[in-house]
GROMACS .gro file of C-alpha atoms in nm:
model
  255
    1MET     CA    1  -2.555  -0.287   1.504
    2HIS     CA    2  -2.533  -0.088   1.189
    3VAL     CA    3  -2.188   0.026   1.094
    4ILE     CA    4  -2.334   0.391   0.991
    5ASN     CA    5  -2.379   0.469   1.370
    6ALA     CA    6  -2.124   0.232   1.525
    7LEU     CA    7  -1.801   0.307   1.338
    8SER     CA    8  -1.611   0.608   1.222
    9SER     CA    9  -1.323   0.648   0.974
   10ASN     CA   10  -1.114   0.794   1.241
   11PHE     CA   11  -1.115   0.463   1.432
   12TYR     CA   12  -0.848   0.316   1.194
   13GLU     CA   13  -0.475   0.389   1.168
   14VAL     CA   14  -0.340   0.272   0.848
   15GLU     CA   15   0.053   0.225   0.792
   16CYS     CA   16   0.194   0.158   0.452
   17ALA     CA   17   0.588   0.089   0.419
   18ASP     CA   18   0.631   0.186   0.799
   19LYS     CA   19   0.474   0.528   0.693
   20PRO     CA   20   0.132   0.674   0.795
   21ALA     CA   21  -0.125   0.618   0.532
   22SER     CA   22  -0.504   0.635   0.503
   23MET     CA   23  -0.795   0.424   0.386
   24TRP     CA   24  -0.763   0.573   0.048
   25ASP     CA   25  -0.413   0.448   0.014
   26VAL     CA   26  -0.558   0.081   0.080
   27PHE     CA   27  -0.836   0.137  -0.171
   28PRO     CA   28  -0.714   0.404  -0.406
   29GLY     CA   29  -0.963   0.578  -0.624
   30TRP     CA   30  -1.265   0.436  -0.456
   31ASN     CA   31  -1.581   0.560  -0.596
   32ALA     CA   32  -1.950   0.544  -0.533
   33HIS     CA   33  -2.002   0.244  -0.739
   34ASP     CA   34  -1.730   0.012  -0.585
   35ARG     CA   35  -1.824  -0.314  -0.433
   36PHE     CA   36  -1.627  -0.506  -0.174
   37GLY     CA   37  -1.607  -0.886  -0.166
   38ILE     CA   38  -1.432  -1.143   0.049
   39VAL     CA   39  -1.362  -1.503  -0.028
   40ILE     CA   40  -1.379  -1.739   0.275
   41TYR     CA   41  -1.265  -2.111   0.289
   42GLU     CA   42  -1.257  -2.187   0.640
   43PRO     CA   43  -1.479  -2.129   0.967
   44LEU     CA   44  -1.458  -1.771   1.116
   45ALA     CA   45  -1.174  -1.676   0.863
   46ALA     CA   46  -1.302  -1.364   0.768
   47LEU     CA   47  -1.257  -1.233   1.119
   48GLY     CA   48  -0.887  -1.212   1.013
   49ALA     CA   49  -0.989  -0.937   0.786
   50THR     CA   50  -1.212  -0.744   1.023
   51HIS     CA   51  -1.060  -0.396   0.992
   52LEU     CA   52  -1.024  -0.438   0.603
   53ILE     CA   53  -1.407  -0.523   0.586
   54GLN     CA   54  -1.472  -0.207   0.830
   55LEU     CA   55  -1.234   0.021   0.635
   56ALA     CA   56  -1.439  -0.067   0.308
   57CYS     CA   57  -1.750   0.030   0.487
   58MET     CA   58  -1.617   0.345   0.567
   59CYS     CA   59  -1.508   0.419   0.215
   60PHE     CA   60  -1.851   0.339   0.097
   61TYR     CA   61  -1.998   0.594   0.341
   62ASP     CA   62  -1.751   0.860   0.331
   63ILE     CA   63  -1.743   0.878  -0.053
   64LYS     CA   64  -2.121   0.953  -0.052
   65PRO     CA   65  -2.214   1.088   0.302
   66MET     CA   66  -2.591   1.097   0.203
   67ARG     CA   67  -2.575   0.706   0.269
   68ARG     CA   68  -2.524   0.784   0.636
   69SER     CA   69  -2.807   1.051   0.669
   70GLU     CA   70  -3.068   1.013   0.404
   71ARG     CA   71  -3.082   0.672   0.235
   72LYS     CA   72  -2.908   0.472   0.512
   73VAL     CA   73  -2.827   0.185   0.313
   74TYR     CA   74  -2.609  -0.113   0.393
   75PRO     CA   75  -2.264  -0.111   0.242
   76GLU     CA   76  -2.223  -0.294  -0.087
   77MET     CA   77  -2.014  -0.597   0.016
   78PHE     CA   78  -2.044  -0.956  -0.029
   79ALA     CA   79  -1.907  -1.274   0.118
   80ILE     CA   80  -1.845  -1.581  -0.085
   81HIS     CA   81  -1.823  -1.906   0.147
   82VAL     CA   82  -1.628  -2.177  -0.056
   83GLY     CA   83  -1.735  -2.531   0.027
   84GLY     CA   84  -1.944  -2.472   0.301
   85TRP     CA   85  -2.099  -2.209   0.544
   86TRP     CA   86  -1.801  -2.072   0.757
   87GLY     CA   87  -1.989  -1.833   0.983
   88GLY     CA   88  -2.255  -1.566   0.955
   89HIS     CA   89  -2.154  -1.194   0.898
   90GLY     CA   90  -2.469  -1.029   0.943
   91ASN     CA   91  -2.327  -0.843   1.240
   92PHE     CA   92  -2.083  -0.674   1.008
   93ASP     CA   93  -2.370  -0.561   0.788
   94PHE     CA   94  -2.351  -0.833   0.526
   95TRP     CA   95  -2.729  -0.803   0.482
   96PRO     CA   96  -2.979  -0.885   0.353
   97PRO     CA   97  -2.925  -1.263   0.297
   98ARG     CA   98  -2.832  -1.245  -0.062
   99ARG     CA   99  -2.483  -1.076   0.047
  100GLU     CA  100  -2.364  -1.404   0.155
  101ILE     CA  101  -2.358  -1.706  -0.074
  102GLN     CA  102  -2.207  -2.041  -0.073
  103VAL     CA  103  -2.021  -2.201  -0.386
  104SER     CA  104  -1.837  -2.516  -0.429
  105ASP     CA  105  -1.464  -2.536  -0.427
  106ASP     CA  106  -1.451  -2.526  -0.812
  107HIS     CA  107  -1.247  -2.205  -0.903
  108ARG     CA  108  -1.466  -2.149  -1.191
  109GLU     CA  109  -1.760  -2.122  -0.951
  110ILE     CA  110  -1.575  -1.875  -0.714
  111LEU     CA  111  -1.479  -1.647  -1.003
  112GLY     CA  112  -1.841  -1.668  -1.139
  113ALA     CA  113  -1.962  -1.549  -0.801
  114ILE     CA  114  -1.713  -1.246  -0.804
  115ASN     CA  115  -1.842  -1.153  -1.145
  116ASP     CA  116  -2.210  -1.193  -1.056
  117PHE     CA  117  -2.163  -0.950  -0.766
  118GLY     CA  118  -1.963  -0.707  -0.971
  119ILE     CA  119  -1.696  -0.706  -0.710
  120THR     CA  120  -1.427  -0.431  -0.758
  121ARG     CA  121  -1.239  -0.452  -0.439
  122LEU     CA  122  -1.147  -0.806  -0.363
  123ALA     CA  123  -0.992  -0.981  -0.027
  124LEU     CA  124  -0.900  -1.352  -0.038
  125PRO     CA  125  -0.680  -1.560   0.203
  126GLU     CA  126  -0.313  -1.559   0.122
  127ARG     CA  127  -0.272  -1.858  -0.111
  128PRO     CA  128  -0.015  -1.994  -0.369
  129ALA     CA  129  -0.102  -1.942  -0.733
  130ARG     CA  130  -0.199  -2.223  -0.932
  131ASP     CA  131  -0.222  -2.292  -1.303
  132LEU     CA  132  -0.594  -2.237  -1.311
  133VAL     CA  133  -0.796  -2.246  -1.640
  134HIS     CA  134  -1.121  -2.046  -1.583
  135ARG     CA  135  -1.418  -2.030  -1.819
  136ARG     CA  136  -1.360  -1.848  -2.137
  137LYS     CA  137  -1.361  -1.463  -2.082
  138GLU     CA  138  -1.445  -1.488  -1.714
  139GLU     CA  139  -1.096  -1.352  -1.611
  140ASP     CA  140  -1.125  -1.067  -1.866
  141CYS     CA  141  -1.459  -0.987  -1.731
  142ALA     CA  142  -1.312  -0.968  -1.364
  143LEU     CA  143  -1.018  -0.788  -1.480
  144ASP     CA  144  -1.212  -0.545  -1.656
  145ARG     CA  145  -1.364  -0.426  -1.330
  146LEU     CA  146  -1.115  -0.536  -1.049
  147ALA     CA  147  -0.925  -0.229  -0.895
  148THR     CA  148  -0.773  -0.396  -0.594
  149SER     CA  149  -0.686  -0.737  -0.451
  150ILE     CA  150  -0.569  -0.797  -0.112
  151PHE     CA  151  -0.442  -1.098   0.076
  152TYR     CA  152  -0.557  -1.139   0.434
  153SER     CA  153  -0.483  -1.414   0.687
  154PRO     CA  154  -0.744  -1.588   0.895
  155THR     CA  155  -0.533  -1.531   1.190
  156GLY     CA  156  -0.525  -1.166   1.116
  157ARG     CA  157  -0.173  -1.092   0.997
  158VAL     CA  158  -0.017  -1.219   0.663
  159ALA     CA  159   0.358  -1.285   0.629
  160GLN     CA  160   0.555  -0.975   0.533
  161PRO     CA  161   0.264  -0.754   0.509
  162ASP     CA  162   0.257  -0.444   0.275
  163PHE     CA  163   0.038  -0.242   0.517
  164THR     CA  164  -0.141  -0.269   0.858
  165ILE     CA  165  -0.454  -0.149   0.992
  166ARG     CA  166  -0.476  -0.066   1.357
  167SER     CA  167  -0.800   0.024   1.553
  168ASN     CA  168  -0.770   0.286   1.832
  169ASN     CA  169  -1.133   0.230   1.939
  170PRO     CA  170  -1.257  -0.099   2.103
  171ARG     CA  171  -1.597  -0.045   1.941
  172SER     CA  172  -1.439  -0.203   1.642
  173GLU     CA  173  -1.416  -0.531   1.814
  174ARG     CA  174  -1.806  -0.552   1.914
  175ASP     CA  175  -1.902  -0.722   1.593
  176VAL     CA  176  -1.589  -0.952   1.623
  177GLN     CA  177  -1.728  -1.077   1.964
  178ARG     CA  178  -2.071  -1.101   1.848
  179ASN     CA  179  -1.971  -1.330   1.576
  180ILE     CA  180  -1.748  -1.555   1.792
  181ASN     CA  181  -2.004  -1.570   2.064
  182PRO     CA  182  -2.346  -1.501   1.901
  183VAL     CA  183  -2.628  -1.395   2.125
  184GLN     CA  184  -2.960  -1.571   2.116
  185LEU     CA  185  -3.255  -1.314   2.165
  186SER     CA  186  -3.521  -1.413   2.371
  187GLU     CA  187  -3.895  -1.372   2.231
  188GLN     CA  188  -3.914  -1.069   2.464
  189GLY     CA  189  -3.598  -0.931   2.323
  190PHE     CA  190  -3.694  -0.966   1.977
  191ALA     CA  191  -4.040  -0.803   2.052
  192GLN     CA  192  -3.855  -0.509   2.198
  193LEU     CA  193  -3.627  -0.468   1.885
  194GLN     CA  194  -3.943  -0.471   1.666
  195LYS     CA  195  -4.069  -0.154   1.843
  196SER     CA  196  -3.755   0.025   1.777
  197ALA     CA  197  -3.823   0.372   1.636
  198VAL     CA  198  -3.554   0.299   1.383
  199PRO     CA  199  -3.572  -0.038   1.191
  200ILE     CA  200  -3.276  -0.263   1.247
  201LYS     CA  201  -3.180  -0.580   1.067
  202GLU     CA  202  -3.183  -0.770   1.420
  203SER     CA  203  -3.553  -0.726   1.404
  204ASP     CA  204  -3.598  -0.889   1.064
  205ALA     CA  205  -3.767  -1.231   1.124
  206ASP     CA  206  -3.507  -1.397   0.915
  207PHE     CA  207  -3.197  -1.231   1.063
  208THR     CA  208  -3.135  -1.475   1.354
  209PRO     CA  209  -3.226  -1.813   1.168
  210ARG     CA  210  -2.995  -1.688   0.888
  211GLN     CA  211  -2.709  -1.654   1.127
  212ILE     CA  212  -2.773  -1.978   1.284
  213GLU     CA  213  -2.771  -2.152   0.929
  214LEU     CA  214  -2.440  -1.994   0.841
  215ASN     CA  215  -2.279  -2.088   1.182
  216VAL     CA  216  -2.365  -2.451   1.133
  217ASN     CA  217  -2.005  -2.553   1.088
  218VAL     CA  218  -1.846  -2.341   1.353
  219THR     CA  219  -1.769  -2.536   1.653
  220ALA     CA  220  -1.675  -2.430   2.030
  221ALA     CA  221  -1.326  -2.508   1.968
  222MET     CA  222  -1.313  -2.291   1.660
  223ARG     CA  223  -1.463  -2.003   1.846
  224GLU     CA  224  -1.189  -2.048   2.115
  225GLN     CA  225  -0.921  -2.040   1.855
  226ALA     CA  226  -1.071  -1.723   1.704
  227GLU     CA  227  -1.063  -1.562   2.065
  228ARG     CA  228  -0.684  -1.653   2.082
  229ASN     CA  229  -0.630  -1.512   1.745
  230ARG     CA  230  -0.767  -1.176   1.830
  231THR     CA  231  -0.565  -1.162   2.149
  232ALA     CA  232  -0.247  -1.230   1.955
  233LEU     CA  233  -0.294  -0.930   1.747
  234LYS     CA  234  -0.274  -0.688   2.016
  235VAL     CA  235   0.008  -0.439   1.997
  236ASP     CA  236   0.019  -0.201   2.288
  237GLY     CA  237  -0.346  -0.320   2.376
  238LEU     CA  238  -0.478  -0.233   2.035
  239ILE     CA  239  -0.560  -0.495   1.755
  240THR     CA  240  -0.333  -0.455   1.459
  241GLU     CA  241  -0.402  -0.652   1.128
  242GLY     CA  242  -0.152  -0.702   0.854
  243TYR     CA  243  -0.235  -0.743   0.470
  244ARG     CA  244  -0.060  -0.763   0.138
  245PHE     CA  245  -0.163  -0.620  -0.184
  246VAL     CA  246  -0.164  -0.876  -0.482
  247ASP     CA  247  -0.199  -0.794  -0.851
  248PRO     CA  248  -0.568  -0.869  -0.956
  249ALA     CA  249  -0.460  -1.095  -1.228
  250GLN     CA  250  -0.258  -1.297  -0.996
  251SER     CA  251  -0.520  -1.300  -0.741
  252LEU     CA  252  -0.747  -1.484  -0.992
  253LYS     CA  253  -0.496  -1.770  -0.999
  254CYS     CA  254  -0.523  -1.817  -0.619
  255LEU     CA  255  -0.901  -1.893  -0.592
   0.00000   0.00000   0.00000
């Protein structure tokens, strides 16, 4: 499912400091060259940042509407898996395969990937800062470019959030469920996709094998826990996630 057609900016209700806000308050000054990146340390953790990922997608398209109607490109967003593959995110349009990479748990390698991707808007799990020493000039390289850093929680809600994002449309959960419970297409189903008048990523020969590869460390018990996490986020029947801003320089000490 391509977010161009599946999602809309008006699906999301943002609240900052208990006041109505917008996606432009989450990502102030977003421009056509911004790139979103998320760092992932455990299985299915990025599901806790579902609405943040989707909001970044909406910024990507709304800032340059021709991306929806003419070029129809995938959003410039990247997933950095640390220490293993923690679940495929192709359903969220992290595609083609180069958009998801695996690095070691060496903080220098993580920052190197952030710089290689040219990430300007960074999401990372809430973690304590450490006295990290990065490679020379790598922090300066990142800070010259990073406009926003945000803490997310694998459960979907950080302690003492600065802002919340609530979805008012159940369509925002479709890709979540496809991540938790991947559907294996039959040969007939795959053949039908390939006949589609509009090419879609699911018809790419390497899409399903790639998702299987990235899901190698995800167990049935982890999927069940992810389901419980999503259920716990419901407020008045709607999923509400909570996040906290972190100074970009501080965020690089939390890798």
